[in-house]
PDB file of C-alpha atoms in Angstrom:
ATOM      1  CA  MET K 248      59.390 126.659  96.076  1.00 62.00           C
ATOM      2  CA  PRO K 249      59.064 128.349  92.654  1.00 69.00           C
ATOM      3  CA  ARG K 250      59.538 126.723  89.300  1.00 75.00           C
ATOM      4  CA  LEU K 251      63.009 127.067  87.833  1.00 73.00           C
ATOM      5  CA  PHE K 252      61.811 128.704  84.655  1.00 77.00           C
ATOM      6  CA  SER K 253      59.565 131.228  86.324  1.00 78.00           C
ATOM      7  CA  ALA K 254      60.162 134.966  85.839  1.00 85.00           C
ATOM      8  CA  LYS K 255      61.126 135.383  89.496  1.00 87.00           C
ATOM      9  CA  VAL K 256      63.888 132.797  89.324  1.00 88.00           C
ATOM     10  CA  ILE K 257      65.266 133.991  85.969  1.00 91.00           C
ATOM     11  CA  LEU K 258      65.256 137.671  87.022  1.00 91.00           C
ATOM     12  CA  TYR K 259      66.923 136.880  90.319  1.00 90.00           C
ATOM     13  CA  PHE K 260      69.539 134.740  88.561  1.00 91.00           C
ATOM     14  CA  LEU K 261      70.268 137.512  86.092  1.00 92.00           C
ATOM     15  CA  PHE K 262      70.566 140.013  88.978  1.00 92.00           C
ATOM     16  CA  LEU K 263      73.097 137.746  90.685  1.00 90.00           C
ATOM     17  CA  ILE K 264      75.093 137.411  87.461  1.00 90.00           C
ATOM     18  CA  VAL K 265      75.291 141.272  87.272  1.00 90.00           C
ATOM     19  CA  LEU K 266      76.205 141.407  90.925  1.00 88.00           C
ATOM     20  CA  ASP K 267      78.962 138.865  90.564  1.00 84.00           C
ATOM     21  CA  GLY K 268      80.354 140.281  87.343  1.00 82.00           C
ATOM     22  CA  ALA K 269      80.126 144.041  87.810  1.00 83.00           C
ATOM     23  CA  ILE K 270      79.249 145.221  91.272  1.00 80.00           C
ATOM     24  CA  LEU K 271      80.790 142.865  93.826  1.00 73.00           C
ATOM     25  CA  PRO K 272      84.372 143.294  92.483  1.00 74.00           C
ATOM     26  CA  VAL K 273      84.120 146.926  93.676  1.00 77.00           C
ATOM     27  CA  PHE K 274      83.517 145.710  97.245  1.00 72.00           C
ATOM     28  CA  HIS K 275      86.580 143.515  97.417  1.00 74.00           C
ATOM     29  CA  ILE K 276      88.686 142.982 100.536  1.00 78.00           C
ATOM     30  CA  ALA K 277      92.323 142.075  99.705  1.00 77.00           C
ATOM     31  CA  SER K 278      91.290 141.282  96.119  1.00 78.00           C
ATOM     32  CA  VAL K 279      88.590 138.885  97.374  1.00 83.00           C
ATOM     33  CA  PHE K 280      84.837 139.235  97.024  1.00 83.00           C
ATOM     34  CA  PRO K 281      81.929 136.902  97.692  1.00 85.00           C
ATOM     35  CA  SER K 282      80.165 134.954  94.998  1.00 87.00           C
ATOM     36  CA  PHE K 283      76.394 135.239  95.150  1.00 90.00           C
ATOM     37  CA  LEU K 284      76.012 132.620  92.434  1.00 91.00           C
ATOM     38  CA  TYR K 285      77.724 130.099  94.747  1.00 92.00           C
ATOM     39  CA  LEU K 286      75.450 131.256  97.593  1.00 92.00           C
ATOM     40  CA  PHE K 287      72.461 130.725  95.393  1.00 93.00           C
ATOM     41  CA  VAL K 288      73.469 127.157  94.673  1.00 93.00           C
ATOM     42  CA  CYS K 289      73.760 126.578  98.450  1.00 92.00           C
ATOM     43  CA  TYR K 290      70.430 128.263  99.007  1.00 92.00           C
ATOM     44  CA  THR K 291      68.816 126.046  96.446  1.00 92.00           C
ATOM     45  CA  ALA K 292      70.227 122.912  98.085  1.00 91.00           C
ATOM     46  CA  PHE K 293      69.048 124.057 101.543  1.00 88.00           C
ATOM     47  CA  GLU K 294      65.566 125.220 100.558  1.00 87.00           C
ATOM     48  CA  TRP K 295      64.488 123.708  97.275  1.00 86.00           C
ATOM     49  CA  GLY K 296      65.972 120.205  97.359  1.00 81.00           C
ATOM     50  CA  PRO K 297      68.147 118.077  95.154  1.00 82.00           C
ATOM     51  CA  GLN K 298      65.882 118.160  92.101  1.00 84.00           C
ATOM     52  CA  LYS K 299      66.670 121.787  91.437  1.00 89.00           C
ATOM     53  CA  THR K 300      70.203 122.176  92.860  1.00 91.00           C
ATOM     54  CA  VAL K 301      71.985 120.500  89.935  1.00 92.00           C
ATOM     55  CA  TYR K 302      70.215 122.725  87.359  1.00 92.00           C
ATOM     56  CA  ILE K 303      71.043 125.885  89.314  1.00 92.00           C
ATOM     57  CA  ALA K 304      74.651 124.706  89.757  1.00 92.00           C
ATOM     58  CA  PHE K 305      74.996 124.092  86.022  1.00 94.00           C
ATOM     59  CA  TRP K 306      73.664 127.518  85.063  1.00 93.00           C
ATOM     60  CA  ALA K 307      75.681 129.270  87.791  1.00 91.00           C
ATOM     61  CA  GLY K 308      78.830 127.476  86.606  1.00 90.00           C
ATOM     62  CA  LEU K 309      78.123 128.351  82.981  1.00 91.00           C
ATOM     63  CA  ALA K 310      77.606 132.005  83.938  1.00 90.00           C
ATOM     64  CA  ARG K 311      80.847 132.080  85.900  1.00 87.00           C
ATOM     65  CA  ASP K 312      82.621 130.413  82.969  1.00 86.00           C
ATOM     66  CA  LEU K 313      81.404 133.202  80.679  1.00 87.00           C
ATOM     67  CA  LEU K 314      82.316 135.882  83.213  1.00 83.00           C
ATOM     68  CA  GLY K 315      85.709 134.426  84.121  1.00 78.00           C
ATOM     69  CA  GLY K 316      87.147 134.094  80.616  1.00 71.00           C
ATOM     70  CA  GLY K 317      88.387 130.561  81.102  1.00 70.00           C
ATOM     71  CA  MET K 318      87.439 127.422  79.232  1.00 77.00           C
ATOM     72  CA  ILE K 319      83.669 127.138  78.814  1.00 83.00           C
ATOM     73  CA  GLY K 320      82.172 124.263  80.823  1.00 84.00           C
ATOM     74  CA  VAL K 321      85.001 123.743  83.355  1.00 84.00           C
ATOM     75  CA  GLU K 322      83.231 125.486  86.217  1.00 85.00           C
ATOM     76  CA  ALA K 323      79.852 124.248  85.150  1.00 89.00           C
ATOM     77  CA  THR K 324      81.093 120.696  85.361  1.00 89.00           C
ATOM     78  CA  GLY K 325      82.777 121.263  88.695  1.00 89.00           C
ATOM     79  CA  LEU K 326      79.753 122.952  90.241  1.00 91.00           C
ATOM     80  CA  VAL K 327      77.487 120.121  89.111  1.00 93.00           C
ATOM     81  CA  ALA K 328      79.741 117.577  90.744  1.00 93.00           C
ATOM     82  CA  LEU K 329      79.947 119.633  93.911  1.00 93.00           C
ATOM     83  CA  ALA K 330      76.173 120.174  93.901  1.00 93.00           C
ATOM     84  CA  LEU K 331      75.674 116.410  93.913  1.00 92.00           C
ATOM     85  CA  GLY K 332      77.923 116.191  97.015  1.00 91.00           C
ATOM     86  CA  LEU K 333      76.165 119.222  98.516  1.00 90.00           C
ATOM     87  CA  ASP K 334      72.795 117.627  98.105  1.00 90.00           C
ATOM     88  CA  PHE K 335      74.069 114.454  99.863  1.00 89.00           C
ATOM     89  CA  LEU K 336      75.384 116.532 102.783  1.00 86.00           C
ATOM     90  CA  VAL K 337      72.210 118.597 103.061  1.00 85.00           C
ATOM     91  CA  GLN K 338      70.056 115.506 103.199  1.00 84.00           C
ATOM     92  CA  LYS K 339      72.181 114.065 106.044  1.00 81.00           C
ATOM     93  CA  MET K 340      72.689 117.267 108.077  1.00 78.00           C
ATOM     94  CA  GLU K 341      71.011 118.277 111.238  1.00 71.00           C
ATOM     95  CA  ARG K 342      68.992 121.387 110.305  1.00 68.00           C
ATOM     96  CA  GLU K 343      68.501 122.671 113.821  1.00 72.00           C
ATOM     97  CA  PHE K 344      72.158 123.859 114.147  1.00 75.00           C
ATOM     98  CA  PRO K 345      72.500 127.075 112.131  1.00 71.00           C
ATOM     99  CA  GLY K 346      76.331 126.904 112.181  1.00 82.00           C
ATOM    100  CA  MET K 347      75.985 123.934 109.852  1.00 86.00           C
ATOM    101  CA  TYR K 348      74.732 126.182 107.023  1.00 86.00           C
ATOM    102  CA  TRP K 349      77.819 128.370 107.389  1.00 90.00           C
ATOM    103  CA  MET K 350      80.179 125.428 107.506  1.00 90.00           C
ATOM    104  CA  ILE K 351      78.636 123.707 104.434  1.00 91.00           C
ATOM    105  CA  THR K 352      78.582 127.031 102.538  1.00 91.00           C
ATOM    106  CA  PHE K 353      82.261 127.617 103.392  1.00 94.00           C
ATOM    107  CA  LEU K 354      83.219 124.104 102.264  1.00 93.00           C
ATOM    108  CA  PHE K 355      81.201 124.435  99.044  1.00 93.00           C
ATOM    109  CA  VAL K 356      82.706 127.765  98.023  1.00 93.00           C
ATOM    110  CA  PHE K 357      86.244 126.548  99.088  1.00 94.00           C
ATOM    111  CA  PHE K 358      86.048 123.316  97.009  1.00 93.00           C
ATOM    112  CA  ALA K 359      84.488 125.222  94.076  1.00 91.00           C
ATOM    113  CA  GLY K 360      87.468 127.563  94.128  1.00 89.00           C
ATOM    114  CA  ILE K 361      89.873 124.607  94.408  1.00 89.00           C
ATOM    115  CA  LEU K 362      88.204 122.873  91.414  1.00 87.00           C
ATOM    116  CA  ARG K 363      88.293 126.008  89.356  1.00 83.00           C
ATOM    117  CA  LEU K 364      91.934 126.487  90.150  1.00 81.00           C
ATOM    118  CA  PHE K 365      93.025 122.929  89.325  1.00 79.00           C
ATOM    119  CA  LEU K 366      90.710 122.370  86.333  1.00 78.00           C
ATOM    120  CA  GLY K 367      91.000 125.783  84.804  1.00 68.00           C
ATOM    121  CA  PHE K 368      94.727 126.395  85.077  1.00 67.00           C
ATOM    122  CA  PRO K 369      96.449 122.979  85.361  1.00 64.00           C
ATOM    123  CA  ASP K 370      99.616 123.866  83.400  1.00 67.00           C
ATOM    124  CA  GLU K 371     100.105 127.387  84.719  1.00 66.00           C
ATOM    125  CA  LEU K 372     100.110 126.427  88.395  1.00 65.00           C
ATOM    126  CA  SER K 373     103.442 126.554  90.278  1.00 68.00           C
ATOM    127  CA  SER K 374     103.766 125.741  93.916  1.00 70.00           C
ATOM    128  CA  SER K 375     104.552 129.360  94.912  1.00 68.00           C
ATOM    129  CA  VAL K 376     101.476 130.685  93.144  1.00 71.00           C
ATOM    130  CA  ALA K 377      99.303 127.814  94.402  1.00 73.00           C
ATOM    131  CA  GLY K 378      99.801 128.864  98.039  1.00 78.00           C
ATOM    132  CA  GLU K 379      98.793 132.418  97.237  1.00 81.00           C
ATOM    133  CA  TYR K 380      95.676 131.226  95.342  1.00 84.00           C
ATOM    134  CA  LEU K 381      94.697 128.861  98.237  1.00 87.00           C
ATOM    135  CA  GLY K 382      94.798 131.793 100.602  1.00 87.00           C
ATOM    136  CA  MET K 383      92.574 133.833  98.292  1.00 88.00           C
ATOM    137  CA  ILE K 384      90.175 130.879  97.884  1.00 90.00           C
ATOM    138  CA  THR K 385      89.967 130.491 101.657  1.00 90.00           C
ATOM    139  CA  LEU K 386      89.247 134.195 102.131  1.00 91.00           C
ATOM    140  CA  ALA K 387      86.634 134.138  99.383  1.00 89.00           C
ATOM    141  CA  ALA K 388      84.924 131.146 101.026  1.00 92.00           C
ATOM    142  CA  LEU K 389      84.991 132.948 104.395  1.00 92.00           C
ATOM    143  CA  TYR K 390      83.701 136.145 102.931  1.00 90.00           C
ATOM    144  CA  SER K 391      80.890 134.319 101.125  1.00 89.00           C
ATOM    145  CA  SER K 392      79.876 132.378 104.220  1.00 90.00           C
ATOM    146  CA  LEU K 393      79.867 135.531 106.275  1.00 89.00           C
ATOM    147  CA  VAL K 394      77.355 137.288 103.940  1.00 90.00           C
ATOM    148  CA  LEU K 395      75.202 134.097 103.877  1.00 90.00           C
ATOM    149  CA  PRO K 396      72.626 135.335 106.523  1.00 89.00           C
ATOM    150  CA  VAL K 397      71.964 138.580 104.629  1.00 91.00           C
ATOM    151  CA  PHE K 398      71.799 136.712 101.319  1.00 91.00           C
ATOM    152  CA  TYR K 399      69.483 134.045 102.806  1.00 89.00           C
ATOM    153  CA  PHE K 400      67.140 136.698 104.287  1.00 90.00           C
ATOM    154  CA  LEU K 401      66.886 138.742 101.071  1.00 90.00           C
ATOM    155  CA  THR K 402      66.422 135.594  98.889  1.00 90.00           C
ATOM    156  CA  ASN K 403      63.667 134.324 101.174  1.00 89.00           C
ATOM    157  CA  ARG K 404      61.987 137.712 100.918  1.00 89.00           C
ATOM    158  CA  TRP K 405      62.305 137.755  97.144  1.00 88.00           C
ATOM    159  CA  PHE K 406      60.754 134.319  96.744  1.00 85.00           C
ATOM    160  CA  GLY K 407      58.129 134.917  99.446  1.00 79.00           C
ATOM    161  CA  GLN K 408      59.397 132.267 101.839  1.00 67.00           C
ATOM    162  CA  PHE K 409      59.218 133.727 105.289  1.00 58.00           C
ATOM    163  CA  THR K 410      60.728 131.831 108.108  1.00 53.00           C
ATOM    164  CA  GLY K 411      58.614 133.441 110.839  1.00 53.00           C
ATOM    165  CA  LYS K 412      55.701 131.646 112.406  1.00 51.00           C
ATOM    166  CA  GLN K 413      52.376 131.997 110.784  1.00 52.00           C
ATOM    167  CA  TYR K 414      49.272 131.845 112.889  1.00 52.00           C
ATOM    168  CA  GLU K 415      45.902 130.904 111.543  1.00 57.00           C
ATOM    169  CA  LEU K 416      42.561 131.324 113.150  1.00 52.00           C
ATOM    170  CA  PHE K 417      39.961 128.607 112.634  1.00 55.00           C
ATOM    171  CA  ARG K 418      36.355 128.659 113.506  1.00 53.00           C
ATOM    172  CA  SER K 419      34.938 125.698 115.314  1.00 50.00           C
TER     173      SER K 419
END
């Protein structure tokens, strides 16, 4: 588990910001693309614990606020609140069932989209437009949770956390 202000974490975070802002919109499916910043918040909750998740959620939210053009701090506040709930869920979950990671990631991305929708655009939201946005939020959550295994593998490799067994030889 690296320090939050290490060069590896900062470079990886900047890389994810560039991916989310410039590269991933090219790979959209029906105007929907995954958010690697959301996936990084989930990864932090799963692997690094609650001490670091809130900080990563704040910085990811602030970065998405700056990329999205909405009011500054709305998504940061929402992600921090969701990160607290995510930490609670991760502490209580059964880690042996891998489907749980997908389900929690789906729920996190879904509720982050819902919060962004209702907090960011409260007066511009009509019932006809809300249904369309909910469909897009659901697809974005599904798309993000589907790329979770690849993201998880690459992030583990970047930070040097291998999930394979390590055998050591000891002399007696």
